[in-house]
Coordinates of C-alpha atoms and ligand atoms in Angstrom, one line a residue:
M9 CA 20.5 14.4 -34.7
A10 CA 18.6 11.9 -32.6
R11 CA 17.0 12.9 -29.5
N12 CA 17.9 11.2 -26.2
P13 CA 15.5 7.8 -26.4
F14 CA 15.6 6.9 -22.6
T15 CA 12.8 7.6 -20.5
P16 CA 13.7 8.4 -16.8
N17 CA 10.2 9.9 -16.0
F18 CA 8.0 8.0 -13.9
G19 CA 4.7 6.9 -15.2
Q20 CA 6.4 7.3 -19.0
V21 CA 5.9 4.1 -21.1
P22 CA 9.7 3.1 -22.3
R23 CA 10.2 3.0 -25.8
V24 CA 11.7 -0.7 -25.1
L25 CA 9.5 -2.7 -22.4
A26 CA 11.0 -5.8 -21.5
G27 CA 10.2 -8.4 -18.8
R28 CA 7.1 -8.2 -19.0
D29 CA 5.8 -10.6 -21.5
Q30 CA 3.9 -13.5 -19.5
L31 CA 1.9 -10.5 -17.4
I32 CA 0.8 -8.5 -21.3
D33 CA 0.1 -11.7 -22.8
E34 CA -2.4 -12.6 -20.2
I35 CA -3.8 -9.1 -19.5
V36 CA -4.1 -8.6 -23.5
S37 CA -5.4 -12.0 -24.2
A38 CA -8.1 -11.8 -21.7
F39 CA -9.4 -8.6 -23.7
D40 CA -10.4 -11.2 -26.5
N41 CA -11.6 -13.3 -23.9
A42 CA -14.0 -10.9 -22.3
P43 CA -16.1 -12.2 -19.9
G44 CA -15.3 -14.4 -18.0
D45 CA -11.1 -14.4 -18.2
P46 CA -9.3 -14.5 -14.9
S47 CA -7.3 -11.7 -15.9
L48 CA -9.9 -9.4 -16.5
T49 CA -9.9 -8.5 -12.8
S50 CA -6.0 -7.9 -11.8
I51 CA -3.6 -6.3 -9.5
L52 CA 0.3 -5.1 -10.5
I53 CA 2.2 -5.0 -7.2
G54 CA 5.2 -3.5 -7.0
A55 CA 7.8 -1.3 -5.5
R56 CA 8.2 2.3 -6.6
G57 CA 9.8 2.3 -10.1
T58 CA 9.1 -1.3 -11.2
G59 CA 7.0 0.4 -14.1
K60 CA 3.1 -0.3 -12.8
T61 CA 2.1 2.8 -14.0
A62 CA 3.9 2.2 -17.6
L63 CA 2.1 -1.4 -17.5
L64 CA -1.3 0.4 -16.8
S65 CA -0.9 2.5 -20.0
L66 CA 0.8 0.2 -21.9
L67 CA -2.3 -2.3 -21.1
A68 CA -4.9 0.5 -21.4
N69 CA -3.4 1.3 -25.3
E70 CA -3.2 -2.3 -26.1
A71 CA -7.6 -2.4 -25.2
E72 CA -7.9 0.5 -27.1
S73 CA -6.3 -1.0 -30.2
K74 CA -8.9 -4.5 -29.3
G75 CA -11.6 -1.4 -30.0
W76 CA -12.6 -1.2 -26.1
L77 CA -12.6 2.0 -24.2
A78 CA -9.9 2.8 -21.7
V79 CA -10.7 5.3 -18.4
N80 CA -7.2 5.8 -16.5
V81 CA -7.8 7.2 -12.7
P82 CA -5.6 8.0 -10.1
C83 CA -7.1 6.1 -6.5
V84 CA -8.5 9.9 -5.0
G85 CA -11.4 11.3 -3.8
G86 CA -13.9 11.7 -7.1
M87 CA -12.8 8.8 -8.3
L88 CA -15.9 7.4 -9.5
E89 CA -17.4 10.2 -10.7
E90 CA -14.0 10.7 -13.0
I91 CA -14.7 6.9 -14.3
F92 CA -18.2 7.8 -15.3
Q93 CA -17.2 10.8 -17.0
G94 CA -14.2 9.1 -18.6
T95 CA -16.7 6.8 -20.1
V96 CA -19.0 9.4 -21.4
K97 CA -16.1 11.0 -22.8
A98 CA -14.8 8.4 -24.3
S99 CA -18.2 6.9 -25.9
S100 CA -19.4 9.8 -26.9
H101 CA -17.7 9.9 -30.0
L102 CA -18.9 6.1 -30.8
I103 CA -23.1 6.2 -29.5
C104 CA -23.4 9.7 -31.7
Q105 CA -22.1 8.3 -34.4
S106 CA -24.0 4.7 -34.5
D107 CA -27.3 5.9 -33.5
E108 CA -28.5 8.6 -35.3
T109 CA -31.7 9.5 -34.7
K110 CA -32.3 9.6 -31.0
L111 CA -28.6 10.2 -30.1
T112 CA -27.3 13.0 -32.7
G113 CA -26.1 16.5 -30.8
L114 CA -26.4 14.6 -27.3
T115 CA -24.3 13.4 -24.9
I116 CA -24.9 10.0 -23.3
G117 CA -24.7 12.4 -20.1
Q118 CA -27.7 14.0 -21.0
L119 CA -29.3 11.0 -22.5
I120 CA -29.1 9.1 -19.4
G121 CA -30.7 12.3 -17.5
L122 CA -33.5 12.1 -19.9
E123 CA -34.7 9.0 -18.6
W124 CA -34.7 10.2 -15.3
E125 CA -37.0 13.2 -16.1
A126 CA -40.0 11.9 -14.4
K127 CA -38.4 12.9 -11.2
P128 CA -36.2 15.2 -12.1
S129 CA -35.1 15.9 -8.3
E130 CA -33.6 12.7 -7.8
K131 CA -30.1 11.7 -9.9
P132 CA -29.7 8.6 -10.9
T133 CA -27.1 7.1 -8.9
W134 CA -23.7 6.2 -10.1
F135 CA -24.5 2.9 -10.4
L136 CA -27.3 3.3 -12.9
R137 CA -25.9 5.9 -14.4
M138 CA -22.3 3.7 -15.1
S139 CA -25.3 0.9 -15.8
A140 CA -26.8 3.0 -18.3
L141 CA -23.8 3.5 -20.1
L142 CA -22.5 0.1 -20.1
D143 CA -25.8 -1.2 -21.9
E144 CA -25.1 1.1 -24.3
L145 CA -21.2 -0.3 -25.0
D146 CA -22.7 -3.7 -24.8
R147 CA -25.2 -3.0 -27.7
R148 CA -22.2 -2.5 -29.7
D149 CA -19.8 -4.9 -27.9
V150 CA -17.5 -2.8 -26.7
G151 CA -15.7 -3.2 -23.5
L152 CA -14.7 -0.9 -21.1
L153 CA -11.3 -1.2 -18.9
I154 CA -10.8 1.0 -16.0
T155 CA -7.6 1.4 -14.4
V156 CA -6.7 2.4 -10.8
D157 CA -3.4 3.6 -9.9
E158 CA -1.5 3.7 -6.7
V159 CA -4.6 2.1 -5.1
R160 CA -5.3 2.9 -1.4
P161 CA -7.3 1.3 1.2
S162 CA -8.1 3.8 3.1
L163 CA -10.1 5.3 0.2
E164 CA -14.0 4.7 0.4
E165 CA -15.0 5.1 -3.1
M166 CA -11.8 2.0 -4.1
G167 CA -14.5 -0.5 -1.9
L168 CA -17.6 1.1 -3.5
L169 CA -15.7 0.7 -6.8
A170 CA -14.7 -3.0 -6.1
S171 CA -18.7 -3.5 -4.9
Y172 CA -20.1 -1.9 -8.0
Y173 CA -17.4 -3.4 -10.6
Q174 CA -18.6 -6.9 -8.7
L175 CA -22.2 -6.6 -10.3
F176 CA -21.1 -5.7 -13.4
V177 CA -18.9 -9.0 -13.0
R178 CA -21.9 -10.7 -12.4
D179 CA -24.2 -9.6 -15.2
E180 CA -21.4 -10.7 -17.5
R181 CA -20.8 -7.4 -18.8
K182 CA -17.5 -6.8 -20.8
V183 CA -15.7 -4.9 -18.8
A184 CA -12.2 -4.9 -16.5
L185 CA -10.5 -3.1 -13.7
L186 CA -6.5 -3.2 -13.6
M187 CA -5.2 -2.1 -10.7
A188 CA -1.6 -1.0 -9.3
G189 CA -0.2 -0.3 -6.1
L190 CA 2.6 -0.7 -3.3
P191 CA 2.6 -4.5 -1.4
S192 CA 1.5 -2.7 1.7
E193 CA -1.4 -1.0 0.3
V194 CA -2.4 -3.8 -2.2
S195 CA -2.3 -5.7 1.0
L196 CA -4.0 -3.9 3.5
L197 CA -6.7 -3.1 0.6
L198 CA -7.3 -7.0 0.1
N199 CA -7.8 -7.4 3.8
D200 CA -10.3 -5.1 4.0
K201 CA -14.0 -6.4 4.3
S202 CA -15.2 -4.2 1.8
A203 CA -13.0 -4.9 -1.2
S204 CA -13.2 -8.5 -0.3
F205 CA -14.3 -9.2 -4.0
L206 CA -10.6 -8.3 -4.9
R207 CA -9.1 -11.0 -3.0
R208 CA -10.5 -13.2 -6.2
A209 CA -8.6 -10.6 -8.4
S210 CA -5.2 -11.8 -10.7
Q211 CA -2.3 -10.7 -8.7
Y212 CA 0.7 -10.1 -10.7
H213 CA 4.3 -8.8 -8.5
I214 CA 6.2 -7.0 -10.6
G215 CA 9.9 -6.4 -9.3
D216 CA 13.1 -6.1 -11.1
I217 CA 13.6 -7.4 -14.6
G218 CA 17.0 -9.7 -14.6
D219 CA 20.2 -8.6 -16.3
A220 CA 18.9 -10.5 -19.7
D221 CA 16.1 -8.1 -20.0
A222 CA 17.9 -4.7 -18.8
E223 CA 20.7 -5.3 -21.2
L224 CA 18.0 -5.7 -24.0
V225 CA 16.3 -2.5 -23.0
L226 CA 19.3 -0.7 -22.9
E227 CA 20.7 -1.8 -26.6
R228 CA 17.7 -1.8 -28.0
T229 CA 16.8 1.6 -26.7
A230 CA 20.4 3.4 -27.6
E231 CA 19.9 1.7 -31.0
E232 CA 16.2 4.3 -31.3
G233 CA 18.7 7.1 -30.7
E234 CA 21.2 5.5 -33.0
K235 CA 23.9 5.0 -30.7
A236 CA 25.4 1.6 -29.6
F237 CA 27.1 1.1 -26.5
T238 CA 30.4 -0.9 -26.6
P239 CA 30.2 -4.6 -24.9
D240 CA 32.3 -3.2 -22.0
A241 CA 30.1 -0.5 -21.5
L242 CA 26.9 -2.0 -21.5
G243 CA 28.5 -4.8 -18.7
R244 CA 28.6 -2.0 -16.6
V245 CA 25.7 -0.2 -17.1
V246 CA 23.6 -3.2 -16.4
E247 CA 25.3 -4.1 -13.5
A248 CA 24.8 -1.0 -12.1
C249 CA 21.1 0.0 -12.6
G250 CA 20.5 -4.4 -11.1
G251 CA 17.5 -4.6 -13.2
F252 CA 15.6 -1.5 -11.6
P253 CA 13.4 -0.5 -14.1
Y254 CA 13.3 3.5 -13.5
L255 CA 17.5 3.2 -12.9
I256 CA 17.9 1.3 -16.3
Q257 CA 16.4 4.4 -18.0
L258 CA 18.2 7.0 -15.8
M259 CA 21.7 5.5 -16.4
G260 CA 20.6 4.3 -19.9
Y261 CA 19.9 8.4 -20.5
R262 CA 23.0 9.5 -18.6
S263 CA 25.1 7.6 -20.7
W264 CA 23.2 8.5 -23.7
Q265 CA 24.3 12.1 -23.4
A266 CA 27.7 11.7 -22.0
A267 CA 28.4 10.0 -25.7
G268 CA 27.9 13.6 -27.0
N269 CA 28.0 13.3 -30.7
S270 CA 29.8 10.1 -30.7
S271 CA 27.8 7.1 -31.7
T272 CA 29.6 4.7 -30.0
I273 CA 28.6 5.1 -25.9
D274 CA 31.9 3.2 -24.5
V275 CA 33.1 2.5 -20.9
E276 CA 34.1 6.5 -20.3
S277 CA 30.9 7.6 -21.1
A278 CA 29.1 4.7 -19.1
E279 CA 31.0 5.6 -16.2
R280 CA 30.3 9.1 -16.5
G281 CA 26.5 8.3 -16.9
I282 CA 26.2 6.0 -14.3
S283 CA 27.6 8.4 -11.6
R284 CA 25.4 11.5 -12.9
A285 CA 23.0 8.7 -12.7
R286 CA 23.0 7.8 -8.9
S287 CA 23.6 11.2 -7.8
D288 CA 20.3 11.7 -9.8
F289 CA 18.7 9.0 -8.2
E290 CA 19.8 10.7 -4.7
T291 CA 18.5 13.9 -5.0
R292 CA 15.2 13.0 -6.9
V293 CA 14.6 9.7 -5.7
L294 CA 16.6 8.8 -2.3
K295 CA 16.5 12.4 -1.0
A296 CA 13.1 13.2 -1.7
T297 CA 11.9 10.0 0.1
L298 CA 14.0 10.8 3.3
D299 CA 12.8 14.4 3.7
E300 CA 9.6 13.2 4.3
L301 CA 9.9 11.2 7.2
S302 CA 10.0 11.8 10.7
D303 CA 13.1 11.5 13.2
K304 CA 12.1 8.7 14.4
D305 CA 11.2 6.8 11.3
L306 CA 14.8 8.0 10.4
E307 CA 16.1 6.1 13.4
F308 CA 14.2 3.2 12.4
L309 CA 16.3 3.2 9.4
C310 CA 19.2 3.8 10.7
A311 CA 18.7 0.7 13.0
M312 CA 17.8 -1.8 9.7
A313 CA 21.4 -0.5 8.0
Q314 CA 23.1 -2.3 10.8
D315 CA 22.4 -5.7 8.9
R316 CA 23.6 -6.8 6.1
D317 CA 20.6 -8.0 4.6
E318 CA 17.3 -8.3 6.0
S319 CA 16.4 -7.0 9.1
R320 CA 14.0 -8.3 12.2
T321 CA 11.3 -6.1 13.6
S322 CA 12.3 -7.4 17.5
E323 CA 16.2 -6.5 17.1
I324 CA 15.5 -3.1 15.0
A325 CA 13.2 -2.5 18.2
K326 CA 15.9 -3.7 20.5
R327 CA 18.8 -1.1 19.0
M328 CA 16.4 1.6 19.4
G329 CA 15.5 0.6 23.4
Q330 CA 11.7 0.4 22.7
S331 CA 9.2 -2.3 22.4
T332 CA 8.3 -4.4 19.5
G333 CA 4.9 -2.9 19.5
Y334 CA 6.0 0.9 19.8
V335 CA 8.2 0.3 16.5
S336 CA 5.4 -1.4 14.7
Q337 CA 3.9 1.7 13.7
Y338 CA 7.3 3.3 12.2
R339 CA 7.4 -0.2 10.5
R340 CA 3.9 0.1 9.3
R341 CA 4.1 3.8 7.8
L342 CA 7.5 3.4 6.2
L343 CA 5.9 0.4 4.4
E344 CA 3.3 2.5 3.2
Q345 CA 5.0 4.7 2.0
G346 CA 7.3 2.6 -0.2
V347 CA 10.9 2.7 1.7
I348 CA 10.6 -0.9 2.9
A349 CA 9.3 -3.8 2.1
S350 CA 8.2 -6.4 3.8
Q351 CA 9.7 -10.3 3.6
G352 CA 7.3 -12.2 6.0
R353 CA 7.8 -13.3 9.9
G354 CA 8.7 -9.5 11.0
K355 CA 11.6 -9.3 8.5
V356 CA 12.2 -6.1 6.4
T357 CA 14.6 -4.7 4.2
F358 CA 14.8 -1.7 1.5
A359 CA 12.7 -1.1 -0.8
L360 CA 14.8 1.2 -2.6
P361 CA 18.4 0.9 -4.5
F362 CA 21.1 2.7 -3.0
L363 CA 19.0 3.8 0.0
K364 CA 20.7 1.9 2.4
E365 CA 24.2 3.4 1.4
Y366 CA 22.5 6.9 1.0
L367 CA 21.2 7.3 4.7
K368 CA 24.7 7.3 6.0
E369 CA 25.5 10.0 3.7
Y370 CA 22.0 12.1 4.1
L371 CA 22.7 12.0 7.9
G372 CA 25.9 12.9 7.9
D373 CA 24.9 16.5 6.7
Ligands
LIG418 N1 9.8 -3.2 -18.2 C1 10.1 -1.5 -18.3 N2 11.8 -1.9 -19.2 C2 12.4 -0.8 -19.2 N3 12.0 0.6 -18.2 C3 10.7 0.2 -17.9 C4 10.0 -0.8 -17.9 N4 9.0 -0.3 -16.9 C5 9.1 0.8 -16.6 N5 10.1 1.3 -17.3 C6 10.7 3.0 -16.9 O1 10.9 2.6 -15.2 C7 10.3 4.0 -14.8 C8 9.4 3.5 -13.8 O2 8.1 3.6 -14.6 P1 6.7 3.7 -13.5 O3 5.5 3.3 -14.5 O4 6.6 5.1 -13.0 O5 7.0 2.8 -12.2 P2 5.9 2.9 -10.9 O6 5.0 3.1 -11.4 O7 6.0 1.3 -10.5 O8 6.6 3.7 -9.7 C9 9.9 4.9 -15.9 O9 11.4 5.5 -16.5 C10 9.7 3.7 -17.1 O10 9.6 4.4 -18.4
LIG419 MG1 3.4 4.8 -11.0

């Protein structure tokens, strides 16, 4: 029997990825047009579960299939060294093979070390080591893609990377930098002086994928698992997941599972799948998210839940009996954690599906 083909895990590249064609086309063709293509420096911006990490992985694979090297790092301390070591590792095979006389048996790290042998006490800087490595890659016309996931403006190394990368771009090296992050983190990053170069990066906002694409994902993925939705069942699941990529996978997974040995996913299986997926989502994502919040954060969310759609910060402050300035610290923290999203002009909404509904149940317990 076929295995369940859905991928309800964060960071997993889905078997069928839909709704991102333009972004993928633009970035993949940028690899062919390097250097100089504006999409070589891009930021993917979106809420949790929209598919940023999956896209970074997919794009890294695409780059590799075009003969580039790809190094993927999360935005954490030690990131720069991770990038250097990752590039050494990815290129060692390439470089050892093609330059037999000098390089056989030596790692590029050692080679670069040799260049500074005259002054053994001074370790070459990250920038010099990386430049030497890029020289080797340039000689072989190999590009380097760096992906940085979950960007955090507070990490000093992020600003450093931006500055060094800017120098690589200025020198017309064949490099690309793709980043991904939550909207609030990205906007802080772009406002930070140390990373001002990144303001010129191409910005891709990724959100829900729309019903037609969700339908495509569900149908084609189920097919890979040798099952087919009935039209009614498909309609139910499409409606329930609201185009939210993570839920598409979760609801697809549970519906496929609920169909058991049958090759058809009917309405009954779909309904069981949807409700099972809802409770998975509540415990794995929503409860986990709310558990991390303070009482005041929760109070802020409760004040928001009274509105049908968007909420105004000034109104929330009134409901909490506090000043707008006082509640803005909770607003900021909730934005940073991806729990709420800014709609501009002091307005906010819930950033995760079903969060508003689940909040009552959570606090009732
Ligand atoms: N375009 C897409 N179509 C279908 N499923 C997707 C798509 N993008 C992401 N997914 C699925 O959605 C889930 C969340 O993706 P992930 O990349 O972890 O999101 P993020 O990094 O934005 O939190 C994963 O299960 C992934 O397989
Ligand atoms: Mg992610």
